[in-house]
Short mmCIF file of C-alpha atoms in Angstrom, two decimals:
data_model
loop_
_atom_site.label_atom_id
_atom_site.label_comp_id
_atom_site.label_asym_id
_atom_site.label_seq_id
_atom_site.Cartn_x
_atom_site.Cartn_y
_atom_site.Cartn_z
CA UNK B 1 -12.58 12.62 4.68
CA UNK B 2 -8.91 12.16 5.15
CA UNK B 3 -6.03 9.05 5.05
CA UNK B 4 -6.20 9.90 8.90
CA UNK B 5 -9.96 9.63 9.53
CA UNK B 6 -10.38 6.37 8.04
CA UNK B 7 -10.34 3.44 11.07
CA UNK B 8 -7.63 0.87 10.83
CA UNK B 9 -9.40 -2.10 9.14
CA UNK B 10 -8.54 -5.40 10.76
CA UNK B 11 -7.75 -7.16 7.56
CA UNK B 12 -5.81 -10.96 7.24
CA UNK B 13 -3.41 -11.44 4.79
CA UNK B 14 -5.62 -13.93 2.56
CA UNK B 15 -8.21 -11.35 2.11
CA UNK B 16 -5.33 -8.71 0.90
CA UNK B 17 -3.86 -11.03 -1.01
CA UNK B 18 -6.35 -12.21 -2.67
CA UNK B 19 -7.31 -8.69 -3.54
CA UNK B 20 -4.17 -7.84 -5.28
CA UNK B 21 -4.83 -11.33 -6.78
CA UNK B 22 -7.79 -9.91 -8.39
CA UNK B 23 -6.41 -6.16 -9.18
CA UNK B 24 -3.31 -8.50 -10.93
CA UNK B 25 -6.20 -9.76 -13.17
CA UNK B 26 -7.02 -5.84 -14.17
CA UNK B 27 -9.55 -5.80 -11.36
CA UNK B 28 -9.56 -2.04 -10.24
CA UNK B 29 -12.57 -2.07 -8.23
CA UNK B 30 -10.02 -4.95 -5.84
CA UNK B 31 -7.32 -2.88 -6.15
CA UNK B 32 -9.11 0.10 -4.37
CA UNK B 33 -10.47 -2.44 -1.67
CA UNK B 34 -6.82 -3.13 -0.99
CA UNK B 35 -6.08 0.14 -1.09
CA UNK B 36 -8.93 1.28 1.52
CA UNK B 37 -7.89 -1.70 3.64
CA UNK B 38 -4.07 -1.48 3.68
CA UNK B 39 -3.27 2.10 3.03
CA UNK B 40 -4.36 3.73 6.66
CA UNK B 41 -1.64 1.45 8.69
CA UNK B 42 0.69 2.03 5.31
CA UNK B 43 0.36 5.86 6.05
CA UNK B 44 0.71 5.59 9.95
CA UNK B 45 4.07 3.73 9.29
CA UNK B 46 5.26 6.34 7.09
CA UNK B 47 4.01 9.31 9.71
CA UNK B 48 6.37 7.53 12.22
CA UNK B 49 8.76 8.82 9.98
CA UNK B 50 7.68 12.31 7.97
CA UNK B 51 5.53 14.59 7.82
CA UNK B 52 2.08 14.53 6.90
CA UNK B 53 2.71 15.93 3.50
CA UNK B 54 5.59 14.13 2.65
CA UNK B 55 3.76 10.75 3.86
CA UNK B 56 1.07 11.41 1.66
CA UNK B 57 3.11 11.65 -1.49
CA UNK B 58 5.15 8.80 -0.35
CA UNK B 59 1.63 6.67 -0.27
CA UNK B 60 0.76 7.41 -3.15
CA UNK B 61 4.19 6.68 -4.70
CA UNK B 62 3.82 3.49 -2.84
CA UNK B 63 0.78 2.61 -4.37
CA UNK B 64 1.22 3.41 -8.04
CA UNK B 65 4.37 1.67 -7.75
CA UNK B 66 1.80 -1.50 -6.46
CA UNK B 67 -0.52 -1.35 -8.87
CA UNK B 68 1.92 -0.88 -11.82
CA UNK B 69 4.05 -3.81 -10.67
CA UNK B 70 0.81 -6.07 -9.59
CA UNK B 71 -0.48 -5.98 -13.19
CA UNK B 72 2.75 -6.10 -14.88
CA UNK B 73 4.34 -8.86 -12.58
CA UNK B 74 1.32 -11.04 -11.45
CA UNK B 75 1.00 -11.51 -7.80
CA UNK B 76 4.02 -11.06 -5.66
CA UNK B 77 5.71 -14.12 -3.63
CA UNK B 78 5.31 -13.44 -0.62
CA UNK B 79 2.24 -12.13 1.49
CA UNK B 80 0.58 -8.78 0.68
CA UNK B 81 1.06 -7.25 4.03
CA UNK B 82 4.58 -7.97 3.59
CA UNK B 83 5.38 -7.37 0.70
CA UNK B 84 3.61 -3.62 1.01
CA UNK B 85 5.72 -3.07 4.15
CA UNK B 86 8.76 -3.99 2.44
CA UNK B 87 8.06 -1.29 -0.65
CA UNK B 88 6.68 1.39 2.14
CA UNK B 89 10.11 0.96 3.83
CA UNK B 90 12.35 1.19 0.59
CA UNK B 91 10.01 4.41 -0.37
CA UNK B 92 11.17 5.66 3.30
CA UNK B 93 14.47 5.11 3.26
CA UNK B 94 14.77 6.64 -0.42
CA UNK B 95 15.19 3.87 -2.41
CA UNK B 96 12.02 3.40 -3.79
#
């Protein structure tokens, strides 16, 4: 199974957050739920973009750049969705 088979989870940003609450605890049994729950609309945003290669490194970029600064930095201040989007659009634009 691929990134692309996976259906879009409807997900609210409590449950998210308080995932990478948890994975900011060391949790990395939450940190894969919010990976299998945010990472399929992550990817689609960055295939609006690249190419299905290139997204796929960028997600994963994307992601170990989450989970290093989630358990070095606590939970970020603003909500997970957004906060994701705003790393997934640095990552696009090059500046990640």
């Amino acid at each position: 199974m691929t990134i692309t088979d996976m259906a879009e989870a409807r997900v609210d940003d409590a449950d998210v957050t308080a995932l990478l609450a948890r994975a900011a605890a060391g949790d990395r049994d939450a940190f894969g739920s919010f990976y299998d729950q945010t990472a399929p609309r992550i990817y689609a945003m960055l295939l609006r973009v690249h190419d299905p290669r290139r997204s796929e490194s960028l997600l994963e970029e994307i992601y170990v750049e989450a989970w290093e600064r989630t358990t070095s930095r606590g939970v970020p201040p603003c909500p997970a969705w957004e906060w994701l989007a705003l790393m997934a659009r640095r990552h696009v634009s090059g500046r990640g």
